[in-house]
């Protein structure tokens, strides 16, 4: 059974296309979260679904009935909307506002029945606003007013509830309170809600729709949709996805890097090991560089750092020599990189090839630390390789800071 | 709650009936009701002069208060009045055109046509793709009113001897009212009833257009209905008595303070109170004011009262 079926929905404002080919359906009791960056069309989607804006193409079905064929009254009996935040210019009491939810059921020449009053009382209890019943709606707090609007929506006894960031303006405790009321008290109702806060959506929703530039970028369970790649694609930021320790739902931690990617667009390969590369990897990542690293042994803490930050890292098993396949991949990475940074590190037989293969790219290589600061476990061979690298044009920087400075200068001048 | 306003409604009804009786007795000559059976002149004064005038004043007051309530809800703005969509400017222009070009022939018809025509023009200009956004409607109303006022001023500038008649008419009053006017004014109760039947929808549209759609109100249809009925109500009022100010603005305000914002109570209360206020304003004008235009009295009392309400609002 589908309570909501959106079929190839297009919405235009004048010549501007706002939504394109939106299609999804929902079942009774399901809660679907709509997420996406500002301007991706979230609110417009809800407006189209509540008949505030007319679609330019496609259809919306509620309980298998085309919305087009429903009168305003019939639509309001099936679909209720909780808006973002409403300023109410007249001093209605809370009870009067909640009773307005019964409007679609009351005839032109009739007034509220005993049953309407009973429903009104019940939903006010559910939304926890009974004590406010006789208060003017402008004299209560924003959180209380939002609960009143929820009660009004409940009074409509809808099959489908649409929330347009209904909790965005509230503090976290009120957000949780209101979303919990909806999940608990409206088990049969299909809820479709626009969320700003992805983590809130991940916790409360059965499925999530990610909108990007007018279209659905992904739809599915929070676990399936909220991946780091998808978030990067939709929001253009890097995040860590972890699992909430008590709810088991995906939890998104933004990395707070913003906007540097396109500005610099530099690609840097880092040759490191033994944990020596970690500070550099973190700093360059934070500054927005596209990084690759390797070859590292999978037990190396540099490898763990790279993995944690989602940086492509070439790897080998511990104590294994560098394989043919890995070294050809490494050469490819070297080729693609704008800059290669070699961090002073312990060098043994296992990772000597990392440096040796740098030879053709000496000119774009930056070495952090003098050749003396490398711990040489190769009996001098590493020193020779380094020496010839420097001779062939590799630049030596003494510290991480000066290396960063050099990188920035290079990119700005380029 | 609904019954919150019942005592106020009963009280207003009683006051209105009492006022009707008292006001026909008062005037430049006071007449006891009992004398109409013995004195033919007294009968004539009461039935041919005072009664139609008193009834017209009550109906016009009711019309303006109802239209004012509807416009305030439609515009979600307690400062709106029935003239906001060009009604008074259009009505005045029609009336003045009749005075200047036709020596006052068909003045009522011209005034009514001007009032309703102006509203229709505002509506047509503000309409976009089957919808009328209230902000556009409001601004269009203001702009068109200014334009019509300019035309009005132009007519007055060239009107010569009839200028005094024009000015007198513009200030608004009931001194020319006859039973014929009352017959026309009988459309007013019908208009008020239509608005009252939509009181619940009006409550909801006063929350906002989008909210009203969510709650099952056919918003665009309701707007057309409210604009049409309000402009007819205000148009009849303007045709009978000129553009009397402040009644349509103050009365809904005052009643909202007393009975609350629920239009199912507010509209009946405003109908009664609007009638009552204009009745006494006119009675005062013809008794003590030497037929001073009643618009002067309503503005004189209404404006300070309005400022008092604003003060209250700011302090609250």
XYZ file of C-alpha atoms in Angstrom:
730
model
C 0.000 0.000 0.000
C 1.251 3.440 -0.861
C -0.066 6.507 0.908
C 2.084 8.877 -1.083
C 3.145 8.454 -4.664
C 5.030 11.249 -6.371
C 5.413 10.618 -10.085
C 7.874 12.532 -12.277
C 7.223 15.792 -10.516
C 8.561 18.980 -12.118
C 8.166 22.449 -10.631
C 9.087 25.728 -12.307
C 8.925 29.291 -11.053
C 8.672 31.163 -14.296
C 11.629 30.088 -16.377
C 13.449 28.681 -13.344
C 13.217 24.973 -12.896
C 13.145 24.225 -9.175
C 12.433 20.503 -9.156
C 13.078 17.970 -11.858
C 11.812 14.436 -12.224
C 11.111 13.861 -8.540
C 9.718 10.389 -7.967
C 9.247 8.451 -4.758
C 6.524 6.781 -2.784
C 5.826 6.144 0.880
C 3.939 3.565 2.895
C 1.707 4.029 5.971
C 3.631 4.829 9.118
C 6.832 5.539 7.269
C 8.874 8.624 8.049
C 10.875 10.075 5.212
C 13.404 12.854 5.698
C 14.229 15.279 2.933
C 17.727 16.705 3.184
C 19.872 18.740 0.881
C 21.701 22.036 0.667
C 19.894 25.374 0.590
C 18.238 25.930 -2.747
C 18.100 22.254 -3.624
C 14.298 22.397 -3.689
C 13.344 20.815 -0.339
C 10.742 23.351 0.677
C 9.400 23.617 -2.855
C 8.830 19.879 -2.852
C 6.688 20.178 0.268
C 4.889 23.181 -1.209
C 4.063 21.216 -4.329
C 2.835 18.359 -2.162
C 0.564 20.682 -0.182
C -0.765 22.495 -3.251
C 0.876 25.808 -2.461
C 2.742 25.744 -5.774
C 1.408 24.077 -8.870
C 3.625 21.447 -10.499
C 4.544 22.072 -14.116
C 4.611 18.347 -14.767
C 3.972 15.024 -13.107
C 1.463 13.916 -10.529
C 1.082 13.442 -6.815
C -1.154 10.684 -5.509
C -2.446 10.367 -1.953
C -4.009 6.987 -1.177
C -4.115 6.368 -4.931
C -6.096 9.525 -5.581
C -4.611 12.201 -7.779
C -4.191 15.418 -5.773
C -5.575 17.346 -8.744
C -8.947 15.701 -8.251
C -9.193 16.456 -4.543
C -10.968 19.571 -3.313
C -9.117 21.756 -0.804
C -11.284 20.320 1.951
C -10.661 16.722 0.934
C -6.941 17.354 0.681
C -6.894 18.884 4.171
C -8.652 15.780 5.510
C -5.819 13.626 4.166
C -2.737 15.820 4.371
C -1.723 18.111 7.233
C 1.216 20.501 7.195
C 3.265 21.878 10.054
C 4.949 25.027 8.764
C 8.320 26.395 9.799
C 7.350 29.250 12.012
C 4.245 31.331 11.687
C 3.627 34.806 12.885
C -0.031 35.040 13.875
C -1.323 38.591 13.718
C -4.477 38.081 15.717
C -4.837 36.950 19.290
C -6.529 33.585 18.886
C -6.369 31.270 21.862
C -4.497 27.989 21.619
C -7.794 26.090 21.587
C -9.135 28.235 18.743
C -6.024 27.529 16.675
C -6.170 23.783 17.330
C -9.883 23.739 16.522
C -9.074 25.201 13.107
C -7.638 21.774 12.342
C -11.231 20.499 12.327
C -12.261 23.033 9.673
C -12.170 20.556 6.763
C -14.674 18.365 8.563
C -17.224 21.025 9.523
C -19.909 22.130 7.036
C -20.551 25.712 5.979
C -23.742 25.983 8.055
C -22.614 23.786 10.940
C -20.486 24.474 13.962
C -18.145 22.251 15.944
C -19.704 19.039 17.213
C -19.133 17.366 20.534
C -16.830 14.981 18.683
C -14.766 17.854 17.308
C -14.301 19.172 20.829
C -13.299 15.707 22.054
C -10.713 15.357 19.278
C -9.428 18.824 20.057
C -8.989 17.955 23.732
C -7.270 14.677 22.902
C -4.715 16.133 20.477
C -3.930 18.965 22.864
C -3.105 16.351 25.483
C -0.938 14.427 23.030
C 0.996 17.507 22.011
C 1.238 18.530 25.615
C -0.490 21.889 25.222
C -3.665 21.283 27.268
C -2.565 23.608 30.061
C -2.165 26.396 27.492
C -5.627 25.942 25.945
C -7.017 29.332 26.893
C -3.778 31.275 26.420
C -3.438 33.697 23.501
C -1.233 31.987 20.960
C 1.033 35.042 20.793
C 1.752 34.924 24.500
C 3.431 31.510 24.493
C 6.991 30.553 23.569
C 8.154 29.473 20.123
C 8.468 25.850 21.197
C 4.981 25.858 22.652
C 3.579 27.506 19.530
C 5.152 24.820 17.377
C 3.517 22.163 19.559
C 0.205 23.960 19.080
C 0.662 23.706 15.315
C 1.430 20.006 15.710
C -1.780 19.614 17.701
C -3.643 21.446 14.938
C -2.185 19.039 12.378
C -3.156 16.065 14.573
C -6.698 17.459 14.777
C -6.910 17.129 11.001
C -6.546 13.352 11.530
C -4.365 13.137 8.444
C -2.988 10.075 6.688
C -0.012 12.103 5.639
C 1.873 14.694 7.639
C 4.247 17.139 5.978
C 6.777 18.996 8.119
C 8.686 21.906 6.665
C 11.653 22.176 8.988
C 9.018 22.259 11.681
C 11.629 22.101 14.411
C 14.497 24.106 12.909
C 13.943 27.164 15.055
C 13.720 25.225 18.281
C 16.385 24.209 20.709
C 17.541 20.615 20.742
C 15.294 19.479 23.595
C 12.174 20.837 21.874
C 13.268 19.315 18.580
C 13.518 15.909 20.184
C 10.268 16.380 22.083
C 8.288 17.288 18.975
C 9.762 14.631 16.696
C 9.209 12.018 19.388
C 5.557 13.047 19.750
C 5.118 12.651 16.012
C 6.803 9.263 15.850
C 4.969 7.971 18.883
C 1.491 9.340 18.350
C 1.238 9.022 14.602
C 2.250 5.431 13.994
C -0.195 5.003 11.132
C 0.628 8.324 9.548
C 3.137 8.758 6.770
C 5.415 11.629 7.679
C 7.516 13.513 5.187
C 9.781 16.088 6.731
C 12.366 18.542 5.535
C 15.422 18.496 7.804
C 18.361 20.825 8.058
C 20.034 18.625 10.612
C 21.062 15.396 8.910
C 21.735 13.648 12.218
C 18.222 14.361 13.411
C 16.918 12.943 10.136
C 19.187 9.907 10.446
C 17.778 9.129 13.856
C 14.066 9.644 13.237
C 13.602 8.657 9.601
C 13.102 5.264 8.006
C 14.319 6.603 4.716
C 16.128 9.697 3.581
C 15.888 11.571 0.314
C 18.939 13.638 -0.563
C 18.173 16.454 -2.965
C 20.841 18.092 -5.039
C 20.256 20.763 -7.635
C 16.581 20.039 -8.273
C 16.933 16.262 -8.414
C 16.942 13.327 -6.055
C 20.600 12.401 -5.591
C 19.893 9.430 -3.359
C 16.999 7.764 -1.615
C 17.157 4.913 0.869
C 17.784 3.997 4.477
C 19.993 6.406 6.446
C 22.773 3.786 6.438
C 22.670 3.499 2.653
C 22.284 7.159 1.814
C 24.462 8.896 4.367
C 27.852 7.891 3.087
C 30.835 10.136 3.010
C 30.899 10.090 -0.799
C 27.241 11.025 -1.026
C 27.594 13.848 1.490
C 30.587 15.149 -0.404
C 28.643 14.948 -3.647
C 25.529 16.658 -2.278
C 26.907 19.165 0.215
C 30.456 19.483 -1.078
C 32.014 18.994 2.335
C 34.071 16.274 3.908
C 32.582 14.460 6.823
C 33.305 11.501 8.985
C 30.502 8.990 9.273
C 30.428 7.159 12.523
C 27.750 5.216 14.304
C 25.910 6.831 17.166
C 27.021 4.869 20.225
C 23.516 4.376 21.649
C 21.120 4.626 18.716
C 23.223 2.675 16.219
C 22.224 5.161 13.527
C 24.771 6.793 11.276
C 26.137 9.981 12.763
C 27.784 12.645 10.706
C 30.737 14.642 11.932
C 31.682 17.498 9.656
C 35.407 18.052 9.262
C 34.991 21.798 9.057
C 36.994 22.167 5.893
C 35.371 24.487 3.538
C 35.795 25.999 0.173
C 39.572 25.472 -0.238
C 39.224 22.630 -2.727
C 38.316 24.660 -5.708
C 40.497 27.602 -4.745
C 43.669 25.543 -4.753
C 42.669 22.350 -6.467
C 46.137 21.065 -5.857
C 46.867 17.386 -5.681
C 49.653 16.308 -3.389
C 51.144 12.903 -2.827
C 52.769 12.331 0.520
C 55.496 9.780 0.996
C 55.782 9.036 4.663
C 55.786 6.285 7.229
C 56.302 5.448 10.872
C 53.795 8.076 11.926
C 56.024 10.883 10.631
C 53.493 11.958 8.033
C 50.432 12.272 10.256
C 50.820 15.960 11.242
C 51.375 16.938 7.607
C 48.483 14.817 6.340
C 46.107 16.414 8.829
C 47.211 19.943 8.052
C 47.079 19.594 4.299
C 43.740 17.820 4.508
C 42.335 20.570 6.657
C 43.602 23.170 4.225
C 41.676 21.457 1.489
C 44.340 19.767 -0.612
C 43.526 16.618 -2.503
C 45.861 14.071 -0.993
C 47.158 10.667 -1.815
C 49.725 8.764 0.127
C 51.692 5.534 0.207
C 53.008 3.109 -0.065
C 52.398 2.390 3.601
C 52.208 -0.725 5.625
C 48.706 -1.272 6.924
C 49.807 -1.204 10.559
C 51.502 2.167 10.156
C 49.806 4.982 12.063
C 50.152 7.194 8.966
C 48.038 4.648 7.145
C 45.391 4.785 9.848
C 45.329 8.589 9.648
C 44.859 8.436 5.891
C 42.082 5.915 6.223
C 40.326 7.917 8.884
C 40.321 11.014 6.704
C 39.340 9.084 3.614
C 42.574 9.753 1.786
C 43.488 7.217 -0.873
C 46.508 5.325 0.432
C 48.505 2.622 -1.289
C 49.292 -0.172 1.117
C 51.157 -3.386 1.618
C 50.974 -6.020 4.300
C 53.410 -5.495 7.191
C 57.002 -6.503 6.467
C 56.140 -7.432 2.881
C 58.262 -5.906 0.127
C 56.638 -3.503 -2.274
C 54.972 -5.500 -5.029
C 55.103 -4.887 -8.758
C 51.432 -3.906 -8.833
C 51.755 -1.411 -5.991
C 54.792 0.268 -7.470
C 53.099 0.789 -10.822
C 50.134 2.327 -8.965
C 52.547 4.484 -7.013
C 54.100 5.741 -10.228
C 50.661 6.624 -11.460
C 49.963 8.604 -8.263
C 53.315 10.388 -8.632
C 52.403 11.213 -12.191
C 49.046 12.729 -11.253
C 50.284 14.738 -8.297
C 51.090 18.440 -8.654
C 53.518 18.158 -5.782
C 55.086 15.298 -3.937
C 56.154 15.686 -0.358
C 58.668 13.344 1.162
C 58.644 13.452 4.926
C 61.758 12.553 6.907
C 61.118 9.050 8.153
C 62.775 5.765 8.956
C 63.839 4.105 5.685
C 64.420 0.375 5.403
C 64.570 -2.141 2.585
C 60.791 -2.404 2.678
C 60.036 1.170 1.780
C 63.176 2.256 -0.060
C 61.349 1.913 -3.391
C 59.019 4.750 -2.331
C 61.992 7.081 -2.585
C 63.713 5.428 -5.486
C 60.633 5.756 -7.702
C 60.576 9.486 -6.971
C 63.576 9.998 -9.200
C 61.773 11.053 -12.406
C 59.721 13.536 -10.366
C 62.532 15.153 -8.428
C 61.579 18.619 -9.680
C 58.151 18.605 -8.068
C 59.342 16.949 -4.899
C 59.631 18.732 -1.605
C 61.603 17.039 1.146
C 60.790 18.035 4.684
C 63.946 17.634 6.740
C 67.563 17.309 5.678
C 68.923 13.943 4.559
C 70.459 13.584 8.049
C 67.025 13.532 9.634
C 66.090 10.315 7.815
C 66.782 7.222 9.904
C 68.704 5.065 7.503
C 68.335 1.306 7.928
C 69.624 0.518 4.462
C 73.309 0.905 5.080
C 73.642 4.254 3.286
C 71.668 3.405 0.200
C 68.785 5.669 1.213
C 71.229 8.543 1.731
C 72.530 8.121 -1.832
C 69.028 8.114 -3.302
C 68.131 11.243 -1.349
C 71.347 12.936 -2.399
C 70.636 12.380 -6.064
C 67.034 13.536 -5.629
C 68.240 16.843 -4.237
C 70.841 17.114 -6.968
C 68.092 16.671 -9.554
C 66.028 19.546 -8.224
C 64.117 18.328 -5.191
C 63.571 21.166 -2.790
C 64.466 20.834 0.861
C 62.358 22.563 3.477
C 63.397 22.471 7.090
C 60.003 22.496 8.714
C 56.364 21.679 8.121
C 55.466 25.369 8.210
C 57.943 26.413 5.605
C 56.843 23.518 3.399
C 53.210 24.653 3.669
C 54.284 28.194 2.818
C 56.134 26.957 -0.228
C 53.106 24.940 -1.374
C 50.815 27.950 -1.061
C 53.195 30.214 -2.951
C 53.502 27.711 -5.744
C 49.758 27.394 -6.126
C 49.145 31.124 -5.987
C 51.761 31.905 -8.592
C 50.545 29.028 -10.722
C -14.651 30.053 22.916
C -17.792 30.803 20.979
C -19.937 31.891 23.861
C -17.310 34.313 25.023
C -19.023 37.020 22.971
C -22.649 36.229 23.705
C -23.175 38.762 26.514
C -21.588 41.460 24.373
C -23.832 40.593 21.414
C -26.981 40.690 23.553
C -25.949 43.955 25.126
C -25.168 45.542 21.751
C -28.483 44.352 20.304
C -30.415 45.847 23.186
C -28.456 49.083 22.936
C -29.143 49.296 19.200
C -32.902 48.832 19.576
C -33.006 51.384 22.362
C -30.869 53.811 20.382
C -33.121 53.526 17.327
C -36.118 54.498 19.444
C -34.360 57.333 21.212
C -32.666 58.770 18.149
C -35.877 59.220 16.159
C -37.151 61.312 19.029
C -34.126 63.552 19.138
C -33.396 66.248 16.640
C -33.652 70.010 16.191
C -37.156 69.487 17.586
C -37.610 66.699 20.055
C -40.723 64.634 19.500
C -42.308 62.160 21.871
C -43.283 58.968 20.100
C -46.821 59.195 21.461
C -47.415 62.447 19.597
C -47.243 60.884 16.138
C -50.811 59.657 16.538
C -52.164 63.134 17.078
C -49.718 65.380 15.226
C -49.399 64.977 11.436
C -46.191 67.026 11.280
C -44.606 64.911 13.973
C -45.608 61.804 12.029
C -44.029 63.218 8.893
C -40.829 64.216 10.609
C -40.400 60.825 12.198
C -41.449 58.574 9.309
C -40.299 60.513 6.275
C -37.209 62.232 7.588
C -35.769 60.679 10.731
C -36.623 56.996 10.372
C -35.076 56.462 6.907
C -32.062 58.450 8.003
C -31.608 56.498 11.211
C -31.988 53.147 9.442
C -29.574 54.200 6.702
C -26.995 55.259 9.280
C -27.252 51.902 11.062
C -26.977 49.918 7.821
C -24.083 51.978 6.470
C -22.259 51.612 9.794
C -22.857 47.857 9.706
C -21.648 47.625 6.107
C -18.421 49.517 6.811
C -17.678 47.535 9.966
C -18.270 44.198 8.216
C -16.190 45.122 5.189
C -13.486 46.429 7.542
C -13.377 43.167 9.484
C -13.134 41.171 6.277
C -10.350 43.349 4.852
C -8.343 43.239 8.096
C -8.483 39.444 8.033
C -7.753 39.220 4.329
C -4.721 41.487 4.611
C -3.658 39.931 7.937
C -3.333 43.495 9.074
C -5.424 45.174 11.753
C -4.749 48.546 10.100
C -6.664 47.726 6.904
C -10.032 49.362 6.246
C -12.822 48.844 3.697
C -11.458 51.613 1.481
C -7.989 50.089 1.208
C -8.639 48.601 -2.216
C -9.640 51.849 -3.887
C -13.305 51.831 -2.863
C -13.509 55.334 -1.436
C -11.372 56.970 -4.120
C -13.359 55.239 -6.869
C -16.704 56.047 -5.250
C -15.762 59.674 -4.670
C -14.551 60.074 -8.236
C -17.841 58.642 -9.541
C -19.900 60.941 -7.362
C -17.865 64.030 -8.205
C -17.988 63.222 -11.923
C -21.764 63.112 -11.641
C -21.841 66.455 -9.793
C -19.489 68.169 -12.256
C -20.803 66.815 -15.533
C -24.415 65.914 -14.833
C -25.321 68.317 -12.029
C -25.641 65.425 -9.633
C -27.896 63.229 -11.753
C -27.442 59.534 -10.949
C -24.922 60.365 -8.234
C -25.647 57.183 -6.286
C -25.217 54.990 -9.312
C -21.984 56.736 -10.282
C -20.609 56.486 -6.759
C -21.447 52.797 -6.471
C -20.057 52.011 -9.923
C -16.891 53.972 -9.163
C -16.360 52.135 -5.871
C -16.912 48.631 -7.205
C -15.152 49.455 -10.485
C -12.027 50.623 -8.645
C -11.901 47.410 -6.623
C -12.356 45.348 -9.759
C -9.522 47.271 -11.438
C -7.219 46.717 -8.445
C -8.093 43.040 -8.476
C -7.434 42.715 -12.199
C -4.085 44.500 -11.982
C -2.911 42.520 -8.949
C -3.935 39.148 -10.356
C -1.114 36.934 -11.587
C -1.613 33.392 -12.831
C -4.937 32.880 -11.075
C -3.603 34.181 -7.763
C -3.735 37.513 -5.991
C -0.870 37.937 -3.529
C -2.119 40.188 -0.709
C 0.948 42.442 -0.747
C 0.460 43.161 -4.432
C -3.225 43.755 -3.827
C -2.481 46.192 -1.030
C 0.108 48.159 -3.004
C -2.035 48.207 -6.117
C -4.930 49.510 -4.017
C -2.777 52.308 -2.596
C -1.387 53.215 -6.006
C -4.761 53.245 -7.738
C -6.294 55.266 -4.893
C -3.615 57.904 -5.393
C -4.249 57.975 -9.114
C -8.006 58.301 -8.655
C -7.477 61.015 -6.034
C -5.403 62.933 -8.556
C -8.260 62.720 -11.043
C -10.638 63.788 -8.297
C -8.495 66.812 -7.472
C -8.368 67.685 -11.151
C -12.174 67.595 -11.396
C -12.492 69.696 -8.244
C -9.959 72.182 -9.588
C -12.099 72.738 -12.662
C -15.466 72.447 -10.970
C -16.107 76.138 -10.315
C -19.373 76.769 -8.513
C -20.106 73.156 -7.612
C -16.930 72.931 -5.496
C -18.820 73.536 -2.270
C -21.277 70.775 -3.078
C -18.367 68.442 -3.836
C -16.537 69.189 -0.624
C -19.715 68.735 1.336
C -20.399 65.408 -0.296
C -16.834 64.177 0.194
C -17.035 64.734 3.918
C -19.883 62.269 4.108
C -23.342 62.645 5.617
C -26.938 61.518 5.692
C -28.859 64.751 5.232
C -30.223 63.800 1.806
C -31.273 60.300 2.787
C -34.776 59.157 1.828
C -36.645 55.855 1.829
C -35.207 55.154 -1.635
C -31.744 55.021 -0.119
C -32.969 52.647 2.543
C -34.335 50.309 -0.125
C -30.899 50.155 -1.713
C -29.313 49.744 1.721
C -31.373 46.606 2.286
C -28.725 44.834 0.197
C -26.381 45.447 3.121
C -27.834 42.790 5.472
C -27.559 40.258 2.640
C -23.887 41.128 2.108
C -23.189 40.952 5.838
C -24.842 37.535 5.973
C -22.651 36.210 3.160
C -19.524 37.402 4.962
C -20.784 35.912 8.211
C -21.302 32.502 6.580
C -17.596 32.510 5.755
C -16.553 33.576 9.257
C -14.703 30.332 9.969
C -12.820 30.578 6.669
C -12.025 34.207 7.482
C -10.561 33.123 10.829
C -8.299 30.731 8.997
C -7.231 33.065 6.200
C -6.216 35.603 8.847
C -3.458 33.151 9.870
C -1.896 33.337 6.425
C -2.712 32.189 2.913
C -0.525 29.075 2.999
C -1.837 27.964 6.363
C -5.354 28.427 5.068
C -4.650 26.147 2.099
C -3.282 23.529 4.492
C -6.489 23.710 6.493
C -8.721 23.144 3.496
C -9.722 26.692 2.544
C -9.978 27.515 -1.150
C -7.989 30.680 -0.589
C -8.153 32.307 -3.999
C -11.880 31.736 -4.237
C -12.382 33.155 -0.746
C -10.324 36.241 -1.638
C -12.477 36.945 -4.675
C -15.622 36.512 -2.617
C -14.437 38.763 0.200
C -13.194 41.441 -2.173
C -16.412 41.378 -4.162
C -18.815 41.433 -1.214
C -16.744 43.973 0.725
C -16.533 46.306 -2.239
C -20.294 46.055 -2.792
C -20.903 46.787 0.903
C -18.485 49.704 0.948
C -19.760 50.857 -2.443
C -23.357 51.043 -1.191
C -22.155 52.882 1.902
C -20.229 55.407 -0.189
C -23.175 55.861 -2.577
C -25.562 56.621 0.279
C -23.442 58.691 2.600
C -20.081 59.488 0.969
C -16.733 58.214 2.134
C -17.218 58.205 5.907
C -13.908 57.385 7.512
C -12.785 55.486 10.586
C -15.945 53.434 11.232
C -14.610 50.527 9.152
C -11.218 50.757 10.807
C -12.108 51.395 14.444
C -15.144 49.190 14.930
C -13.523 45.798 14.205
C -10.605 46.876 16.383
C -12.759 47.820 19.282
C -14.845 44.657 19.044
C -11.752 42.482 18.799
C -10.670 43.844 22.164
C -14.070 43.049 23.649
C -15.099 39.723 22.053
C -11.793 38.362 20.741
C -10.648 37.641 17.197
C -13.078 34.810 16.313
C -14.995 36.218 13.332
C -18.078 34.151 14.139
C -18.538 36.487 17.087
C -16.537 39.439 15.847
C -18.591 40.013 12.692
C -22.009 40.133 14.406
C -20.523 42.313 17.133
C -18.968 44.632 14.534
C -22.261 44.828 12.595
C -24.108 45.936 15.712
C -21.390 48.245 16.975
C -20.789 49.826 13.556
C -24.495 50.597 13.276
C -24.623 51.925 16.800
C -21.603 54.196 16.470
C -22.631 55.715 13.154
C -26.212 56.147 14.378
C -25.084 58.223 17.332
C -22.532 60.149 15.305
C -25.244 61.138 12.844
C -27.767 61.902 15.564
C -25.196 64.200 17.119
C -24.483 65.812 13.743
C -28.100 66.619 12.953
C -29.060 67.607 16.489
C -26.146 69.662 17.747
C -23.900 69.959 14.734
C -26.219 71.999 12.547
C -26.043 69.278 9.865
C -22.308 69.118 10.080
C -21.049 66.286 7.783
C -20.910 63.173 9.937
C -17.491 62.251 8.487
C -16.047 65.143 10.478
C -17.408 63.702 13.709
C -16.253 60.136 13.036
C -12.777 61.377 12.143
C -12.680 63.803 15.043
C -13.522 61.105 17.552
C -12.078 58.163 15.638
C -8.542 59.416 15.091
C -7.699 60.112 18.758
C -9.358 56.842 19.732
C -7.272 55.048 17.155
C -4.109 56.585 18.578
C -5.199 55.446 22.016
C -5.562 51.897 20.684
C -2.112 52.078 19.115
C -0.619 53.211 22.411
C -2.260 50.307 24.178
C -0.879 47.946 21.570
C 2.632 49.291 21.960
C 2.525 49.045 25.749
C 1.001 45.557 25.741
